[in-house]
XYZ file of C-alpha atoms in Angstrom:
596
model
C 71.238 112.831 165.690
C 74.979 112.451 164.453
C 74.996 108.422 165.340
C 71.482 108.133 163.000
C 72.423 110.479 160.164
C 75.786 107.884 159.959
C 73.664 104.915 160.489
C 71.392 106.124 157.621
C 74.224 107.180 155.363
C 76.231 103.704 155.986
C 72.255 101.924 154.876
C 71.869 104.051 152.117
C 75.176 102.902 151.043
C 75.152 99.452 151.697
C 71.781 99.769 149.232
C 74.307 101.646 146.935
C 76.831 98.459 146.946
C 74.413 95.902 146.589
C 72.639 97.792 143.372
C 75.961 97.989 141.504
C 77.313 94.327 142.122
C 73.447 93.213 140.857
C 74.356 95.469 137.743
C 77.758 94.020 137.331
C 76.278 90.982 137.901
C 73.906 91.267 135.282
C 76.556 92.258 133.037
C 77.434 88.122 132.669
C 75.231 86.433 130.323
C 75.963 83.258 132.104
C 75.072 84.007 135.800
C 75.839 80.732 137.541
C 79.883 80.769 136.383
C 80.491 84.410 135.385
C 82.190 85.686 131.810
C 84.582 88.102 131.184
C 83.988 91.881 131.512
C 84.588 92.227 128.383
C 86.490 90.574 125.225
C 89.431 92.108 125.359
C 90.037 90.773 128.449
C 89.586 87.303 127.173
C 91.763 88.218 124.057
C 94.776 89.814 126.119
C 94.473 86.970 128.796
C 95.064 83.892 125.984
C 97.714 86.261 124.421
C 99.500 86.205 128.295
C 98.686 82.764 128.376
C 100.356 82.293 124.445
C 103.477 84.204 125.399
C 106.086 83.328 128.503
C 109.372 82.306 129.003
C 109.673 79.848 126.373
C 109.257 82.963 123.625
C 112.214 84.686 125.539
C 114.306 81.941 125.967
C 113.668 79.372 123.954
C 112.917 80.174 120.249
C 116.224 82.276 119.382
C 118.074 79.234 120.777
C 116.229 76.751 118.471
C 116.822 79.096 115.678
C 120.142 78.987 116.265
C 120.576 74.889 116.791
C 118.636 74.370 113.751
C 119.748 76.502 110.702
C 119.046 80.482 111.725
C 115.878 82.000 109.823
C 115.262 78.584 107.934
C 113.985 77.217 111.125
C 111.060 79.784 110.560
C 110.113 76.996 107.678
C 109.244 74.326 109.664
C 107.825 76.365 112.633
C 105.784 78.170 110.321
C 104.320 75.055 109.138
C 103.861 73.041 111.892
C 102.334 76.437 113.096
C 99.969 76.145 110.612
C 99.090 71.737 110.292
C 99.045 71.867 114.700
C 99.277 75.002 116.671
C 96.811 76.461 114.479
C 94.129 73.901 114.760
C 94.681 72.960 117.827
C 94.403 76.442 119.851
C 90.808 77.234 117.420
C 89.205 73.746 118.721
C 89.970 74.357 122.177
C 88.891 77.487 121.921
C 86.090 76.699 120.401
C 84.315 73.515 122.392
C 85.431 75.735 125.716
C 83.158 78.276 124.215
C 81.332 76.241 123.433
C 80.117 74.297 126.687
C 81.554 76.649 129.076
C 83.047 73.881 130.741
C 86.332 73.433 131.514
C 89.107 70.538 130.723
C 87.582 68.053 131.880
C 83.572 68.183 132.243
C 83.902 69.622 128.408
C 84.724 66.145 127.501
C 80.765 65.322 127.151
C 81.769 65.532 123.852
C 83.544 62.494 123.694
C 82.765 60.667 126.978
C 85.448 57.750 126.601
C 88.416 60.563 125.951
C 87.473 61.970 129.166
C 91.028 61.088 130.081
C 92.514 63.320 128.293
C 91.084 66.365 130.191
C 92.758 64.842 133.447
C 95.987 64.506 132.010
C 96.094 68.255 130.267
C 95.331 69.351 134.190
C 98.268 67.241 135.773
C 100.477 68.478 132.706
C 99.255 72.271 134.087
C 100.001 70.683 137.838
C 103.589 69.807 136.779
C 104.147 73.064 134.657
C 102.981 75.259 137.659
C 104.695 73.753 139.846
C 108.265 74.215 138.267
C 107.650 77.527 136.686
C 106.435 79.440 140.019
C 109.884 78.586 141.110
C 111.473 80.345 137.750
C 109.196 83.317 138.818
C 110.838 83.116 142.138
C 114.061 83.572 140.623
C 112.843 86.565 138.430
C 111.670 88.078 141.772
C 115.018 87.481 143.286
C 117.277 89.204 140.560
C 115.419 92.398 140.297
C 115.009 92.719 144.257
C 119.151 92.440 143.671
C 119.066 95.138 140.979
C 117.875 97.473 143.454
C 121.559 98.252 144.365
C 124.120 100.872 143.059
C 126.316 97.935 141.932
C 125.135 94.887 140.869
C 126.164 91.911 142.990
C 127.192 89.899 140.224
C 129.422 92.464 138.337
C 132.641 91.550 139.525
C 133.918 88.319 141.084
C 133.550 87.956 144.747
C 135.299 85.961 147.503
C 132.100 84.924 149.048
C 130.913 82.931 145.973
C 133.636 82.837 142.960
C 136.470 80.309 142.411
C 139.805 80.970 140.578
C 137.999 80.507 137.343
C 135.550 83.407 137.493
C 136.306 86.009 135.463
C 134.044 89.823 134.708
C 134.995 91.915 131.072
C 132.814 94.690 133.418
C 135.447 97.936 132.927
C 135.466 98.158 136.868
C 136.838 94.854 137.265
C 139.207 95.199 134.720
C 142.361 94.650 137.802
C 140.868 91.065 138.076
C 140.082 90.208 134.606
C 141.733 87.415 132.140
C 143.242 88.658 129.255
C 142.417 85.161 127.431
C 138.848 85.510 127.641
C 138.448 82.056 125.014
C 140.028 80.273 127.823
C 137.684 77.185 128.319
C 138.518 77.134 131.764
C 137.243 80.130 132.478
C 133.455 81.014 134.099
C 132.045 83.893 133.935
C 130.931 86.012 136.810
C 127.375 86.125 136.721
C 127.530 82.783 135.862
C 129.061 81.403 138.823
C 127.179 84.133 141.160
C 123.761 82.367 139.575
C 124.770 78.884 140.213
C 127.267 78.787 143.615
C 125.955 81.868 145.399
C 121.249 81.436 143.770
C 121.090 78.004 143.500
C 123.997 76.357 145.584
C 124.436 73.935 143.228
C 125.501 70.486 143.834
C 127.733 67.955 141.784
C 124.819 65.897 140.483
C 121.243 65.029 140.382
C 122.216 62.405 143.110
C 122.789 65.061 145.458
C 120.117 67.410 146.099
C 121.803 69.069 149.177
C 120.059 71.919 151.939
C 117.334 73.735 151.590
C 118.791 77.596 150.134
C 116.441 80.138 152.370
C 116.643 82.945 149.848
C 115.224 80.512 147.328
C 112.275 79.314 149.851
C 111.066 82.756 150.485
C 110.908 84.181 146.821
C 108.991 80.745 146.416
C 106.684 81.514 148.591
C 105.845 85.764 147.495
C 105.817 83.985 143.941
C 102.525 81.825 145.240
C 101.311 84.883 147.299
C 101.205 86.990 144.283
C 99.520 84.491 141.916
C 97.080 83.331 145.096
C 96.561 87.232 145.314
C 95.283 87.973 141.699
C 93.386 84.329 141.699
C 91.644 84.944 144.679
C 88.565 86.042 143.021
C 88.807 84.016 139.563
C 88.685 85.515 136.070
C 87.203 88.974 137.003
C 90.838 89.298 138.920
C 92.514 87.990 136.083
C 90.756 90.209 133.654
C 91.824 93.670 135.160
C 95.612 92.699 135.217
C 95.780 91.441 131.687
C 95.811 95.383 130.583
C 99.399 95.078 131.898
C 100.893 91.821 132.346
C 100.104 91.124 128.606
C 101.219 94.611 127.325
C 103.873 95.799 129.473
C 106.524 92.974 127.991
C 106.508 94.337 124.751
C 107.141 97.752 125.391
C 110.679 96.509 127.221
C 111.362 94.498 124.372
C 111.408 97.447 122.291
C 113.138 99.340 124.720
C 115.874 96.393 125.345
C 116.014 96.475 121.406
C 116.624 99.555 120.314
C 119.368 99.746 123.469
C 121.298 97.021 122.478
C 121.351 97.632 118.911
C 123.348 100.255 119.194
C 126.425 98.449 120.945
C 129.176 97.281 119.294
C 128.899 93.617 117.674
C 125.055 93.839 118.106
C 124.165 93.682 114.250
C 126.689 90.846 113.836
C 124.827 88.730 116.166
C 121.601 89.496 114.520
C 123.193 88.326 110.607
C 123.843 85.401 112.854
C 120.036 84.991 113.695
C 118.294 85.446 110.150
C 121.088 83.989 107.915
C 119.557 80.899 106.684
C 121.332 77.282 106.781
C 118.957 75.440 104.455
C 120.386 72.594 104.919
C 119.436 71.696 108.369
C 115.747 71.782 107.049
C 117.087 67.763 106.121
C 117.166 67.250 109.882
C 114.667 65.418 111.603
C 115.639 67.215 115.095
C 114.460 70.455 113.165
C 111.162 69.438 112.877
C 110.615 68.051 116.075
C 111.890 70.999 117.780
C 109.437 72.990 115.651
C 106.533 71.076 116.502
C 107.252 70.448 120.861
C 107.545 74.497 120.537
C 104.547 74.816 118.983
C 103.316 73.260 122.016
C 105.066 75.989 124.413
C 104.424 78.844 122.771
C 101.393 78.441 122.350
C 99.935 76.579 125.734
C 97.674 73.949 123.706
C 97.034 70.888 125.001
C 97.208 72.064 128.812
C 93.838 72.904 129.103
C 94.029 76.884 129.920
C 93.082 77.864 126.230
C 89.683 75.745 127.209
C 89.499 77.498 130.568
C 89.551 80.719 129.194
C 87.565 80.357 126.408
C 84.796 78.690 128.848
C 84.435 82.251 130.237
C 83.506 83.535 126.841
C 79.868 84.791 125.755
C 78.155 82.515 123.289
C 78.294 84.390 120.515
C 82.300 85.838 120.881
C 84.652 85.666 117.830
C 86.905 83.107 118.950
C 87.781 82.830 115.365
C 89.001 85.838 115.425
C 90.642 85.485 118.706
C 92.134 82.467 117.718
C 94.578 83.902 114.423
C 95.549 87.759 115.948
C 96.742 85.441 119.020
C 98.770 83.074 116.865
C 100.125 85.758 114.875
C 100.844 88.045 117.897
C 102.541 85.036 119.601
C 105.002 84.348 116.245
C 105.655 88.266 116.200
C 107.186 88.324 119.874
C 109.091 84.681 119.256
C 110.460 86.876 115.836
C 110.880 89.872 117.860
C 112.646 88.164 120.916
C 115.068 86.352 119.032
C 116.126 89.701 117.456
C 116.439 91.394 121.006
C 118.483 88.198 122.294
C 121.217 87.825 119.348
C 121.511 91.778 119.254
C 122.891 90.960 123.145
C 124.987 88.096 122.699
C 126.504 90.087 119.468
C 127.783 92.365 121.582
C 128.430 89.479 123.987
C 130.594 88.284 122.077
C 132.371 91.318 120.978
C 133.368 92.338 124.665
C 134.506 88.972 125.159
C 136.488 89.112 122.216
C 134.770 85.390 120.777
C 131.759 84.396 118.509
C 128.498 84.398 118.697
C 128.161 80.747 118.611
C 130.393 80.514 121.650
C 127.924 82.919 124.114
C 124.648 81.274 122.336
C 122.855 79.147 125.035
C 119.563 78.198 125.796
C 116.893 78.295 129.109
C 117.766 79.694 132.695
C 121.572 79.836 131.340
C 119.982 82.583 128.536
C 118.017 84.537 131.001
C 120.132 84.421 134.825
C 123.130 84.156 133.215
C 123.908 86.006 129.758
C 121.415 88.638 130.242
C 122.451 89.322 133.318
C 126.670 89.674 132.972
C 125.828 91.742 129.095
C 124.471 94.402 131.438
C 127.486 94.797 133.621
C 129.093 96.418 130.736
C 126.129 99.064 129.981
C 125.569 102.799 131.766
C 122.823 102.308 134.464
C 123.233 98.750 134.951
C 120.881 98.218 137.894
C 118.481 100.147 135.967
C 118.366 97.574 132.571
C 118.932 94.834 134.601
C 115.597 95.996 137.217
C 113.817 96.434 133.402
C 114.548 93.164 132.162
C 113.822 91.493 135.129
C 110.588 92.785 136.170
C 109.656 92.287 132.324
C 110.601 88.532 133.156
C 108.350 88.634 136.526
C 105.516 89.569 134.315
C 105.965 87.559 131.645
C 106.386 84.223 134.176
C 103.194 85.762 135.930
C 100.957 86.095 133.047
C 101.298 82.706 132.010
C 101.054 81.219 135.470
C 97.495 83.200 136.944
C 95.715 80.851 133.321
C 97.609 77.990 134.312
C 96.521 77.381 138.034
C 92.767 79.175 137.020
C 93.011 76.309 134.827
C 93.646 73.524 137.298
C 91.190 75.654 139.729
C 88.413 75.472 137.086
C 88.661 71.984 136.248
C 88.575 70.984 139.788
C 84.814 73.550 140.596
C 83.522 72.421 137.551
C 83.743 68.533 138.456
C 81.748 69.669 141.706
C 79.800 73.188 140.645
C 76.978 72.902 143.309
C 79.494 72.081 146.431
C 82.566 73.691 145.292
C 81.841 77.405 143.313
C 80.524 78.795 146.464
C 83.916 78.364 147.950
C 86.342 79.228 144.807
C 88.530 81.417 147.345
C 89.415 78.162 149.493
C 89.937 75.994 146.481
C 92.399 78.380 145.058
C 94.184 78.587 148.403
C 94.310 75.381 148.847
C 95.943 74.469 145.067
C 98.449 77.669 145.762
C 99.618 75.773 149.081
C 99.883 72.568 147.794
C 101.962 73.586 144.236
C 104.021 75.335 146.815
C 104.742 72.734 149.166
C 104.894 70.058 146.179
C 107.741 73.036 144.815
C 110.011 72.915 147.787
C 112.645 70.409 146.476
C 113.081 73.101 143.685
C 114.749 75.272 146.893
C 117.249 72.969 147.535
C 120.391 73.483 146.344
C 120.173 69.898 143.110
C 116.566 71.830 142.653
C 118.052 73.342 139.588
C 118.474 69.301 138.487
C 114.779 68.416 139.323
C 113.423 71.598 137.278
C 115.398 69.872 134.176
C 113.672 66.665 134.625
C 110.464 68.053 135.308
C 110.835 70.192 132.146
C 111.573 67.557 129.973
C 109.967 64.613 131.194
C 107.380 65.565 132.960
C 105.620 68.439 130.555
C 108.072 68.004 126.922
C 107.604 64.494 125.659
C 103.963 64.485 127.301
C 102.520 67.460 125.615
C 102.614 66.005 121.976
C 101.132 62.476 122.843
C 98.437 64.486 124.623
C 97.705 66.625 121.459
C 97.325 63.687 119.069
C 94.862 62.191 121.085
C 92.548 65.524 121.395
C 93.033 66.036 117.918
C 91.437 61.957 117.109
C 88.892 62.442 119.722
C 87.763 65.736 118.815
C 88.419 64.990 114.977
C 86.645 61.854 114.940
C 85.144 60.739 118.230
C 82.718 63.863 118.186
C 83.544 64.562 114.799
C 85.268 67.350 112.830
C 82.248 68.083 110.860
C 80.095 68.239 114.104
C 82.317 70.908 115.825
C 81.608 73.065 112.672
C 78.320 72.893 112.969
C 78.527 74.262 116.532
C 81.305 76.682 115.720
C 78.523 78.059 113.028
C 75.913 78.467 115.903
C 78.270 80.769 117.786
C 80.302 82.544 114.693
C 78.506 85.150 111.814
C 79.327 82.545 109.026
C 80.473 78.859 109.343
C 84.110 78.311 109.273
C 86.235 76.870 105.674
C 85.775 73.121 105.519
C 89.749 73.418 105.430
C 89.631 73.248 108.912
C 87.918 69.655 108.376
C 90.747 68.114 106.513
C 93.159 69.740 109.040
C 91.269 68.097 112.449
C 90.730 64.864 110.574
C 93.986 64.453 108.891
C 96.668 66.660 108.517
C 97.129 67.598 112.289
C 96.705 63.837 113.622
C 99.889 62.732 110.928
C 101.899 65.677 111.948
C 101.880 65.272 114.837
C 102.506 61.469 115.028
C 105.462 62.054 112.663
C 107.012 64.930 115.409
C 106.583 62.190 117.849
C 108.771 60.144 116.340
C 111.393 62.598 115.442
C 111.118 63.315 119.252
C 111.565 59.803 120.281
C 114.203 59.349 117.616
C 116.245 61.945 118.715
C 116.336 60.833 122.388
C 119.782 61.313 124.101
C 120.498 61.128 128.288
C 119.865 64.696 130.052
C 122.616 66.674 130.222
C 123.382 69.890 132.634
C 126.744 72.125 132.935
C 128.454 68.971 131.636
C 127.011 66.709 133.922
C 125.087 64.030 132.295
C 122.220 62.558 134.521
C 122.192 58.832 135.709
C 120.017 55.946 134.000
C 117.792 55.868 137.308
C 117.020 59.700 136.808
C 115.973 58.788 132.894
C 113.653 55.796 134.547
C 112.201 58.457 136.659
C 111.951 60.763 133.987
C 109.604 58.345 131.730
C 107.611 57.682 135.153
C 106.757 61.339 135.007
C 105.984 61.176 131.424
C 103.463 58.514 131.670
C 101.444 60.169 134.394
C 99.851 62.493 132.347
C 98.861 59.746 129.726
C 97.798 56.838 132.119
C 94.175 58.759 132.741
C 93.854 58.313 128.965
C 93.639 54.570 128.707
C 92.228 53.318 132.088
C 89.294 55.703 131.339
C 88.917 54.628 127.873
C 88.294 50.798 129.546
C 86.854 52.195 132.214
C 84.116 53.864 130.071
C 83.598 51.258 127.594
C 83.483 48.392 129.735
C 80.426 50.160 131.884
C 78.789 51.213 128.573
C 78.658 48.407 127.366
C 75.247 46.141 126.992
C 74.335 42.643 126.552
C 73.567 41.701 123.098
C 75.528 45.038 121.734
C 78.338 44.595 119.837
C 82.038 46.389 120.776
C 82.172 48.741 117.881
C 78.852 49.716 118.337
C 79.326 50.677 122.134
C 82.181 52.195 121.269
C 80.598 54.708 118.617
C 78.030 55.394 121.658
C 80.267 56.421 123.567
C 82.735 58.239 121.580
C 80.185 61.233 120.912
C 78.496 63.223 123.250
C 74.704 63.825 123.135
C 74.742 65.961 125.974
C 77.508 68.187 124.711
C 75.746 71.641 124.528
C 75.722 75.434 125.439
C 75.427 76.172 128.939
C 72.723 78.313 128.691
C 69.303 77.276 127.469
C 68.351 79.883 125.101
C 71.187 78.694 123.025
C 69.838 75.108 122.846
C 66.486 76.138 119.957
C 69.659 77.205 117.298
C 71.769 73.496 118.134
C 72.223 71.353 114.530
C 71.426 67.682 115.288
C 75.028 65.752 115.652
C 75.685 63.926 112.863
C 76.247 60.451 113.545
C 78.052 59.502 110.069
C 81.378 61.838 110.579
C 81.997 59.644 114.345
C 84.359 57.299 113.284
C 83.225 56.787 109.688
């Protein structure tokens, strides 16, 4: 009687189980490919996406390098004439289509290119970035310690340069703490005891084991919380894209109150308005446009793909932008409120502690906690703020590369979504293992610059022609006015068509203009490591061209003329909603705004 009451009970509810997942699954208005749960999932998961490292570390430098608060000038603009633009028409053709980087290119069949190199620009970024999340993982299993490892100079890593202002290493500190000479503790704890480093990108030395196995719980975790796609990704967003901005505040309002902290904020907003003459400026504005705000990598498509038809990406689109801005703003105030008092312990200026990248976060952060009450405790807050920061931008990226992979091959792949994410998790990570090695630190530079930097704005000016006027600007309206209450300003017209393609050809050449070798700790790379550097940089691009001739040449039709093969296959036809009920309310593309 027991045995068949329990077999009953475990029926009734397996019949329990299967009802609710038909009701969730009823829940997604597109069946076949899923949506999100709900849109604030959608919202918080581009905001996650928007907002990484590059807000933490690299906006209050480029304040800094280029003039203090009038650097907000030309970010605010180019803001406006790229970021702008950009993240609202990749929002809005992902909504669009629900397709993802590369199968939404129906609209503009010959720029289909341009989708493959946005997913090996994701490839690259994911790559190197899981191994900064590695490092994040690293420092605050290390905080979890009564003293912090890095406090005072040790005999198992530090030289007779290292030197710790921490008050209980005061026996074995300088008293000339301008001495040039002279490297700081968590410094050289970060770079000879972490990394290992060697002299030069020439020598990439051993593998460093400590380095290998955060690497590998970094692509656990994100394989973990990818495993099962968006509806994964959805339900962590309520943290990862929240949690970072209540440390900020906390980090804030703590470090304001030390000693030198409001002189290193007068040193952030004081504007130089001269600098706003500089070309470098304005081409640092415009490449961190591209950062901060993940265009032109594909996972603003991606996510947008898993939108309902009718959701207010318009919306979407500006509190995302201005939330992003906020926490650059915000961030650089939290930063030169630490390096004031930096550089009041340390007896210098705030110029002198100012740096930018890994230095910023695993090495300043780190030794300006040595000197506060509860040490391991800030440091285990700023680093697991780091972790989730690193994290929420990585789950869109590799969904990103995962989607555009399924959606090339729905019927065969999207029953088996769980294997193809495992599969891109282990081969990032194996692809990642140099970055272990103790010249890894040298490869993440080149990879940084090279191989994601100088790609990312080529990439944009070519989605912004092909969307602009291969499908046409006027076209995109139309469908943005199918989805949307109210068709959007024809401002956005002008901006697509013209203002965002020469602004963004004009920050290329600043960029290119500005070129100097690669430089790290005072060691300058070689010419060979340049020659690899432009290899990487054209990887991303190549897809764009031999597609373009690829496309065109099998288009084309005896008896038709090039330009007129050229218009056929610059706009899509078959570029429409996903779901059929949505295809009665389409307006017929207009033909005149391709190319005209």
């Amino acid at each position: 009687m027991v045995g068949k009451a329990t077999e009953e009970t475990l029926n009734r509810m397996r019949h329990i189980s299967m009802r609710t997942f038909s009701v969730v699954g009823q829940l997604d208005e597109n069946q076949e490919r899923g949506n999100w749960d709900s849109p604030l999932e959608f919202f918080l998961s581009c905001l996650g996406y928007a907002v990484g490292l590059g807000n933490i570390w690299r906006f209050p430098y480029l304040c800094y390098r280029n003039g203090g608060g009038a650097f907000l000038i030309p970010y605010f603009i180019m803001l406006f004439c790229c970021g702008l633009p950009l993240m609202l028409m990749e929002l809005a053709i992902g909504q669009y289509s629900s397709e993802g980087p590369i199968t939404v290119w129906k609209l503009s069949p010959i720029f289909k290119g341009i989708g493959i190199g946005m997913i090996i620009c994701s490839s690259i970024c994911a790559i190197y970035y899981n191994m900064i999340t590695g490092w994040a993982l690293y420092y605050l299993y290390l905080s979890f310690s009564e003293k912090l490892p890095w406090t005072c100079c040790e005999e198992a890593w530090a030289d007779e340069r290292c030197f710790s202002f921490a008050k209980e290493c005061s026996s074995q500190t300088p008293i000339n703490f301008t001495d040039s000479a002279k490297v700081q503790s968590a410094d050289q704890f970060f770079h000879r005891q972490v990394l290992g480093i060697t002299s030069g990108f020439g020598d990439i030395g051993s593998f460093q084991w400590n380095l290998v196995i955060v690497l590998i719980l970094a692509w656990i975790i994100v394989f973990v919380v990818l495993m099962k796609g968006i509806k994964s990704i959805g339900k962590t967003v309520y943290f990862t894209s929240t949690f970072p901005y209540i440390v900020l505040i906390i980090l804030f309002l703590r470090a304001i109150v030390e000693p030198g902290a409001i002189d290193g904020i007068k040193f952030y907003i004081t504007p130089k308005l001269e600098y706003l003459t500089k070309a470098q400026a304005w081409g640092d504005a415009a490449a961190q446009i591209f950062y901060s705000t993940g265009v032109c990598f594909g996972g603003s498509i991606t996510l947008a793909s898993y939108n309902n038809f009718h959701n207010n990406i318009y919306r979407d689109t500006m509190i995302v932008i201005f939330g992003n801005s906020l926490t650059s703003i915000m961030s650089g105030f939290v930063v030169f409120s630490i390096l004031g008092f930096m550089a009041h312990y340390t007896n210098t200026t705030v110029d002198e502690v100012v740096t930018s990248g890994p230095g910023l976060t695993f090495i300043a952060y780190p030794q300006a906690v040595t000197v506060l009450p509860w040490s391991p405790f800030w440091s285990g807050l700023f680093f697991f703020m780091l972790l989730i920061l690193a994290l929420s931008t990585m789950f869109p990226t590799v969904e990103n590369v995962a989607t555009a992979i399924i959606d090339q091959y729905p019927k065969v792949l999207r029953p088996y979504q769980f294997w193809v994410t495992m599969s891109i998790c282990f081969l990032m990570m194996i692809l990642g293992a140099p970055l272990t090695t103790s010249g890894g630190m040298y490869i993440l530079q080149l990879l940084d610059t090279y191989g994601v930097g100088y790609s990312l704005l080529f990439l944009g000016f070519c989605e912004v022609i092909a969307v602009g006027w291969g499908y046409g600007a006027d076209n995109l309206l139309n469908n943005m006015e199918e989805m949307l209450p109210s068709r959007p300003s024809q401002l956005w017209y002008y901006l697509w068509r013209f203002v965002t393609p020469v602004v963004l050809l004009f920050a290329i050449i600043f960029q290119l203009w500005d070129l100097k070798p690669m430089e790290y700790r005072g060691h300058t790379f070689p010419t060979y490591a340049s020659q690899i550097g432009w290899t990487l940089t054209s990887i991303p691009l190549l897809p764009i061209p031999i597609y373009f001739i690829y496309k065109f040449c099998s288009s084309r039709k005896e008896g038709v003329s090039a330009w007129k093969t050229f218009r056929m296959v610059s706009h899509g036809s078959h570029f429409e909603p996903a779901l059929l009920k949505y295809h009665s309310v389409r307006t017929k593309i207009n033909d005149d705004d391709v190319f005209a």
